[in-house]
Structure formats: C-alpha cells, structure tokens
Amino acid sequence: MRTIVDAKKIKKVYGTKGNVFTALDNIDLEVQEGEFVGIMGPSGAGKSTLLNVLATIDQPTSGDINIDGTSIVNMNEEQLAAFRSDKLGFIFQDYNLLDTLTVKENIILPLALAKVDPNELEHRVLEVANKFGISPILDKYPYQISGGQKQRTAVSRAIISKPSLLLADEPTGALDSKSATDLLESLKGLSEVDKATILLVTHDAFAASYCDRVIFIKDGKMFTELVKGKGSRKEFFQKVLDVLSALGGGQSDSI
C-alpha cells in the first residue's frame, strides 16, 4: 500500500524569545492511500495548524513532510502553488464557491485553470456530479441551492482533479444533520470505492465516527489514536466520545 502522508517530528512555533507558543510539538503522522483519518482535540490543541502545515498553507518550524513521495518543506511559493493544484483537494466549512459561476463552472474551475481538454472536462464533471447526486443542479447558481448541495458541489470541485490527498476542515459544520450524514456517507464512499485519501479535522464525534481511525491532539502533541477496526460505527462513535471526555471536550479551535 502506498504511503500518501509521511510527516516526521513536525514542530510549529509562533512568536519570538520570551513570548513563544508551540502549536505543534514533534508530531509524527503516516497515512496510507485510501485511508479516511480524523483529527480531533480540544480548542487550541493544534488541529487546524496541523492541517494547514500539511496543506502547504503554513510552513513547519522544523520537521519533514512527504506527500505522495514528495517533500514539501523546502519548496518555494511557485512550486507550492503547483503542488497544491496537482496533489491536494480542499473542503471548507463555508464552501468557498463563486456566486457568479454555475455549479458546473465551480466544479470544473481547477481543471479549466489547468487547461484540461474540454471533452475531458465534460466527462469528469458528469462523473463527479453523478457520484454526489448533483447532476440536476449543474446549471444553477450557488444562491439557488441548499447548504448540503453547496457542500457536495465543493467536494466535487475538490476531487475533480483526482488529488493524492483530500483535506477537509470542519466540512459538516454549517450543515443540518441529514446533509451532514449524506456528505459523510459520500466521503466514506470516496475512501472505500475510489481509494481517496482523506484527512478530516472536526470537533464532531458523529463526523469522526465515519473515519477509519481518529488521531487526538492535545497541547500540540499526539494524545492517543483510535482505530475503528471491525466494530460498528455506533461503537466507534462511543469510543470517540469517551476520548473527547477524557480530553476535556472537543470544541472547534482557531489555531
């Protein structure tokens, strides 16, 4: 099995002498192709910092990060931009759709910018739209569709370029329970059927229960890890709740 994420001794320090905050403290993380991995922890634990570092949005202070066999820590901005475009897909809580574009145009935007052949564009957009049940709304604009449809559009846009790694930051945060469940089922399907590799930052135990395993961070350090194994999602959900209780809750963090 191919290793998609191989991060070793990741450290992220903010501030200068006398006023230093360590957001990540020697984090090791390995994720295999097709794994659906959750990242959880209390407010300020460093969940979003870890995601941002892996997403090349932020640079680690020290350590090494290999994504799909490529080290990303010494790349310049131009190289990082090309790497993000080619290897990474992003799903955000607030969708980040362009209101002036139709659903279809939003989805194909990454490929259009990469100057992919129009016939290939058409094939890929229909493929992902069918997968996420949004074929009937391809000609609508974001203001004409529901939150759940917006998020499924955002996921379609994230996966249309077939990225090596899909990074999701609280993707169910703005959704009602049915839309959240639909999205999580879709992500689980991407992992199982299409071998998509997904990293999900969430404070929600229900969302985390769809993952193959969940990594818990506290004070910038690895706290523990849960592996779902052969048990049911309901059993895994309870185990996640138990760890969150031991951690002192799992609220959304801003770090």
mmCIF file of C-alpha atoms in Angstrom, residues 2-185:
data_model
loop_
_atom_site.group_PDB
_atom_site.id
_atom_site.type_symbol
_atom_site.label_atom_id
_atom_site.label_comp_id
_atom_site.label_asym_id
_atom_site.label_seq_id
_atom_site.Cartn_x
_atom_site.Cartn_y
_atom_site.Cartn_z
ATOM 1 C CA ARG A 2 1.219 3.463 -0.922
ATOM 2 C CA THR A 3 2.030 5.986 1.821
ATOM 3 C CA ILE A 4 0.397 9.331 0.982
ATOM 4 C CA VAL A 5 1.322 11.336 4.091
ATOM 5 C CA ASP A 6 4.617 10.798 5.909
ATOM 6 C CA ALA A 7 5.227 13.572 8.426
ATOM 7 C CA LYS A 8 8.052 13.313 10.956
ATOM 8 C CA LYS A 9 8.804 15.445 14.022
ATOM 9 C CA ILE A 10 6.624 18.344 12.888
ATOM 10 C CA LYS A 11 7.087 21.380 15.062
ATOM 11 C CA LYS A 12 5.385 24.741 14.683
ATOM 12 C CA VAL A 13 6.381 27.606 16.924
ATOM 13 C CA TYR A 14 4.868 31.092 16.891
ATOM 14 C CA GLY A 15 6.377 34.224 18.411
ATOM 15 C CA THR A 16 9.886 35.193 19.426
ATOM 16 C CA LYS A 17 12.092 34.844 22.512
ATOM 17 C CA GLY A 18 10.193 35.492 25.701
ATOM 18 C CA ASN A 19 6.823 35.072 24.020
ATOM 19 C CA VAL A 20 6.879 31.683 22.304
ATOM 20 C CA PHE A 21 3.880 29.436 21.696
ATOM 21 C CA THR A 22 4.398 25.871 20.474
ATOM 22 C CA ALA A 23 1.364 24.925 18.376
ATOM 23 C CA LEU A 24 2.762 21.557 17.220
ATOM 24 C CA ASP A 25 5.340 19.634 19.213
ATOM 25 C CA ASN A 26 7.121 16.788 17.375
ATOM 26 C CA ILE A 27 4.070 15.349 15.623
ATOM 27 C CA ASP A 28 4.528 12.151 13.609
ATOM 28 C CA LEU A 29 1.795 11.157 11.158
ATOM 29 C CA GLU A 30 1.554 8.473 8.496
ATOM 30 C CA VAL A 31 -1.498 7.997 6.268
ATOM 31 C CA GLN A 32 -1.891 5.255 3.669
ATOM 32 C CA GLU A 33 -3.676 5.506 0.333
ATOM 33 C CA GLY A 34 -7.448 5.141 0.752
ATOM 34 C CA GLU A 35 -7.457 5.896 4.485
ATOM 35 C CA PHE A 36 -10.088 8.204 5.989
ATOM 36 C CA VAL A 37 -8.405 9.759 9.026
ATOM 37 C CA GLY A 38 -9.933 12.154 11.546
ATOM 38 C CA ILE A 39 -8.030 14.731 13.603
ATOM 39 C CA MET A 40 -9.620 15.860 16.867
ATOM 40 C CA GLY A 41 -8.725 17.682 20.069
ATOM 41 C CA PRO A 42 -9.806 20.467 22.416
ATOM 42 C CA SER A 43 -9.835 24.122 21.477
ATOM 43 C CA GLY A 44 -6.287 25.323 20.832
ATOM 44 C CA ALA A 45 -4.902 21.786 20.522
ATOM 45 C CA GLY A 46 -3.320 22.437 17.125
ATOM 46 C CA LYS A 47 -5.713 20.572 14.814
ATOM 47 C CA SER A 48 -6.038 23.343 12.254
ATOM 48 C CA THR A 49 -2.340 24.163 12.489
ATOM 49 C CA LEU A 50 -1.536 20.577 11.553
ATOM 50 C CA LEU A 51 -3.977 20.678 8.650
ATOM 51 C CA ASN A 52 -2.554 23.996 7.418
ATOM 52 C CA VAL A 53 1.003 22.664 7.541
ATOM 53 C CA LEU A 54 0.043 19.525 5.617
ATOM 54 C CA ALA A 55 -1.924 21.686 3.162
ATOM 55 C CA THR A 56 1.202 23.806 2.450
ATOM 56 C CA ILE A 57 -0.753 26.869 3.675
ATOM 57 C CA ASP A 58 1.710 27.212 6.554
ATOM 58 C CA GLN A 59 5.356 26.129 6.947
ATOM 59 C CA PRO A 60 6.517 23.969 9.865
ATOM 60 C CA THR A 61 9.274 25.402 12.045
ATOM 61 C CA SER A 62 11.074 22.071 11.786
ATOM 62 C CA GLY A 63 10.451 18.505 10.680
ATOM 63 C CA ASP A 64 9.832 16.859 7.326
ATOM 64 C CA ILE A 65 6.622 16.296 5.371
ATOM 65 C CA ASN A 66 6.356 13.988 2.383
ATOM 66 C CA ILE A 67 3.085 13.874 0.456
ATOM 67 C CA ASP A 68 2.774 11.182 -2.186
ATOM 68 C CA GLY A 69 6.548 10.766 -2.153
ATOM 69 C CA THR A 70 7.417 14.458 -2.464
ATOM 70 C CA SER A 71 8.989 16.537 0.301
ATOM 71 C CA ILE A 72 7.147 19.851 0.586
ATOM 72 C CA VAL A 73 9.096 21.702 3.269
ATOM 73 C CA ASN A 74 11.716 23.377 1.079
ATOM 74 C CA MET A 75 9.542 24.319 -1.889
ATOM 75 C CA ASN A 76 9.260 27.950 -2.989
ATOM 76 C CA GLU A 77 5.874 29.635 -3.455
ATOM 77 C CA GLU A 78 5.645 28.808 -7.153
ATOM 78 C CA GLN A 79 6.428 25.138 -6.508
ATOM 79 C CA LEU A 80 3.937 25.006 -3.642
ATOM 80 C CA ALA A 81 1.181 26.518 -5.796
ATOM 81 C CA ALA A 82 1.794 23.908 -8.498
ATOM 82 C CA PHE A 83 1.899 21.133 -5.888
ATOM 83 C CA ARG A 84 -1.405 22.250 -4.318
ATOM 84 C CA SER A 85 -3.047 22.350 -7.726
ATOM 85 C CA ASP A 86 -1.771 18.921 -8.723
ATOM 86 C CA LYS A 87 -1.837 16.905 -5.499
ATOM 87 C CA LEU A 88 -4.244 18.457 -2.975
ATOM 88 C CA GLY A 89 -8.007 18.918 -2.721
ATOM 89 C CA PHE A 90 -9.654 21.194 -0.146
ATOM 90 C CA ILE A 91 -13.091 21.177 1.501
ATOM 91 C CA PHE A 92 -14.003 24.073 3.793
ATOM 92 C CA GLN A 93 -16.894 24.714 6.152
ATOM 93 C CA ASP A 94 -18.044 27.788 4.196
ATOM 94 C CA TYR A 95 -17.943 26.105 0.735
ATOM 95 C CA ASN A 96 -15.862 28.865 -0.965
ATOM 96 C CA LEU A 97 -17.983 28.740 -4.132
ATOM 97 C CA LEU A 98 -18.037 31.625 -6.616
ATOM 98 C CA ASP A 99 -21.548 33.094 -6.804
ATOM 99 C CA THR A 100 -21.074 34.313 -10.372
ATOM 100 C CA LEU A 101 -20.405 30.780 -11.655
ATOM 101 C CA THR A 102 -22.863 27.913 -12.051
ATOM 102 C CA VAL A 103 -22.450 24.702 -10.076
ATOM 103 C CA LYS A 104 -20.861 23.106 -13.134
ATOM 104 C CA GLU A 105 -18.470 26.026 -13.672
ATOM 105 C CA ASN A 106 -17.468 25.962 -9.980
ATOM 106 C CA ILE A 107 -16.707 22.244 -10.173
ATOM 107 C CA ILE A 108 -14.579 22.426 -13.330
ATOM 108 C CA LEU A 109 -12.688 25.560 -12.271
ATOM 109 C CA PRO A 110 -9.496 23.733 -11.116
ATOM 110 C CA LEU A 111 -9.306 21.798 -14.400
ATOM 111 C CA ALA A 112 -10.154 24.845 -16.517
ATOM 112 C CA LEU A 113 -7.297 26.750 -14.876
ATOM 113 C CA ALA A 114 -5.035 23.785 -15.663
ATOM 114 C CA LYS A 115 -6.160 23.979 -19.317
ATOM 115 C CA VAL A 116 -7.520 20.419 -19.397
ATOM 116 C CA ASP A 117 -9.128 19.287 -22.675
ATOM 117 C CA PRO A 118 -12.838 20.367 -22.858
ATOM 118 C CA ASN A 119 -14.013 16.812 -23.615
ATOM 119 C CA GLU A 120 -12.194 15.532 -20.541
ATOM 120 C CA LEU A 121 -13.750 18.368 -18.509
ATOM 121 C CA GLU A 122 -17.238 17.308 -19.563
ATOM 122 C CA HIS A 123 -16.588 13.660 -18.755
ATOM 123 C CA ARG A 124 -15.129 14.378 -15.320
ATOM 124 C CA VAL A 125 -17.814 16.844 -14.229
ATOM 125 C CA LEU A 126 -20.585 14.399 -15.103
ATOM 126 C CA GLU A 127 -18.735 11.622 -13.289
ATOM 127 C CA VAL A 128 -18.399 13.528 -10.005
ATOM 128 C CA ALA A 129 -21.862 15.117 -10.262
ATOM 129 C CA ASN A 130 -23.424 11.661 -10.567
ATOM 130 C CA LYS A 131 -21.348 10.411 -7.660
ATOM 131 C CA PHE A 132 -22.642 13.207 -5.402
ATOM 132 C CA GLY A 133 -26.193 13.381 -6.727
ATOM 133 C CA ILE A 134 -25.992 16.933 -8.042
ATOM 134 C CA SER A 135 -26.444 16.320 -11.794
ATOM 135 C CA PRO A 136 -29.883 18.045 -11.818
ATOM 136 C CA ILE A 137 -28.464 21.299 -10.411
ATOM 137 C CA LEU A 138 -25.374 21.755 -12.611
ATOM 138 C CA ASP A 139 -26.867 24.824 -14.314
ATOM 139 C CA LYS A 140 -27.971 26.511 -11.096
ATOM 140 C CA TYR A 141 -26.012 29.163 -9.186
ATOM 141 C CA PRO A 142 -24.863 28.764 -5.552
ATOM 142 C CA TYR A 143 -27.563 31.150 -4.255
ATOM 143 C CA GLN A 144 -30.223 28.874 -5.781
ATOM 144 C CA ILE A 145 -29.222 25.683 -3.960
ATOM 145 C CA SER A 146 -29.216 24.359 -0.373
ATOM 146 C CA GLY A 147 -26.270 24.212 2.022
ATOM 147 C CA GLY A 148 -25.964 20.470 1.534
ATOM 148 C CA GLN A 149 -25.912 20.886 -2.250
ATOM 149 C CA LYS A 150 -23.296 23.641 -1.912
ATOM 150 C CA GLN A 151 -21.058 21.382 0.139
ATOM 151 C CA ARG A 152 -21.453 18.481 -2.301
ATOM 152 C CA THR A 153 -20.535 20.929 -5.077
ATOM 153 C CA ALA A 154 -17.456 21.951 -3.095
ATOM 154 C CA VAL A 155 -16.443 18.310 -2.618
ATOM 155 C CA SER A 156 -16.960 17.640 -6.337
ATOM 156 C CA ARG A 157 -14.659 20.579 -7.121
ATOM 157 C CA ALA A 158 -12.088 19.244 -4.639
ATOM 158 C CA ILE A 159 -11.938 15.766 -6.157
ATOM 159 C CA ILE A 160 -12.369 16.508 -9.878
ATOM 160 C CA SER A 161 -8.595 16.817 -10.343
ATOM 161 C CA LYS A 162 -8.137 13.423 -8.617
ATOM 162 C CA PRO A 163 -5.819 14.740 -5.883
ATOM 163 C CA SER A 164 -3.497 12.480 -3.889
ATOM 164 C CA LEU A 165 -4.822 13.951 -0.630
ATOM 165 C CA LEU A 166 -8.194 15.465 0.284
ATOM 166 C CA LEU A 167 -8.103 17.877 3.246
ATOM 167 C CA ALA A 168 -11.406 18.676 4.954
ATOM 168 C CA ASP A 169 -11.704 21.366 7.654
ATOM 169 C CA GLU A 170 -14.995 21.050 9.588
ATOM 170 C CA PRO A 171 -16.924 20.256 6.362
ATOM 171 C CA THR A 172 -20.164 19.429 8.223
ATOM 172 C CA GLY A 173 -20.033 22.485 10.499
ATOM 173 C CA ALA A 174 -22.661 24.505 8.614
ATOM 174 C CA LEU A 175 -24.916 21.591 7.593
ATOM 175 C CA ASP A 176 -28.116 20.173 9.054
ATOM 176 C CA SER A 177 -27.955 16.576 10.295
ATOM 177 C CA LYS A 178 -29.311 14.976 7.098
ATOM 178 C CA SER A 179 -26.975 16.950 4.817
ATOM 179 C CA ALA A 180 -24.052 16.175 7.151
ATOM 180 C CA THR A 181 -24.850 12.454 7.083
ATOM 181 C CA ASP A 182 -25.173 12.470 3.281
ATOM 182 C CA LEU A 183 -21.799 14.214 2.961
ATOM 183 C CA LEU A 184 -20.055 11.841 5.373
ATOM 184 C CA GLU A 185 -21.505 8.801 3.584
#
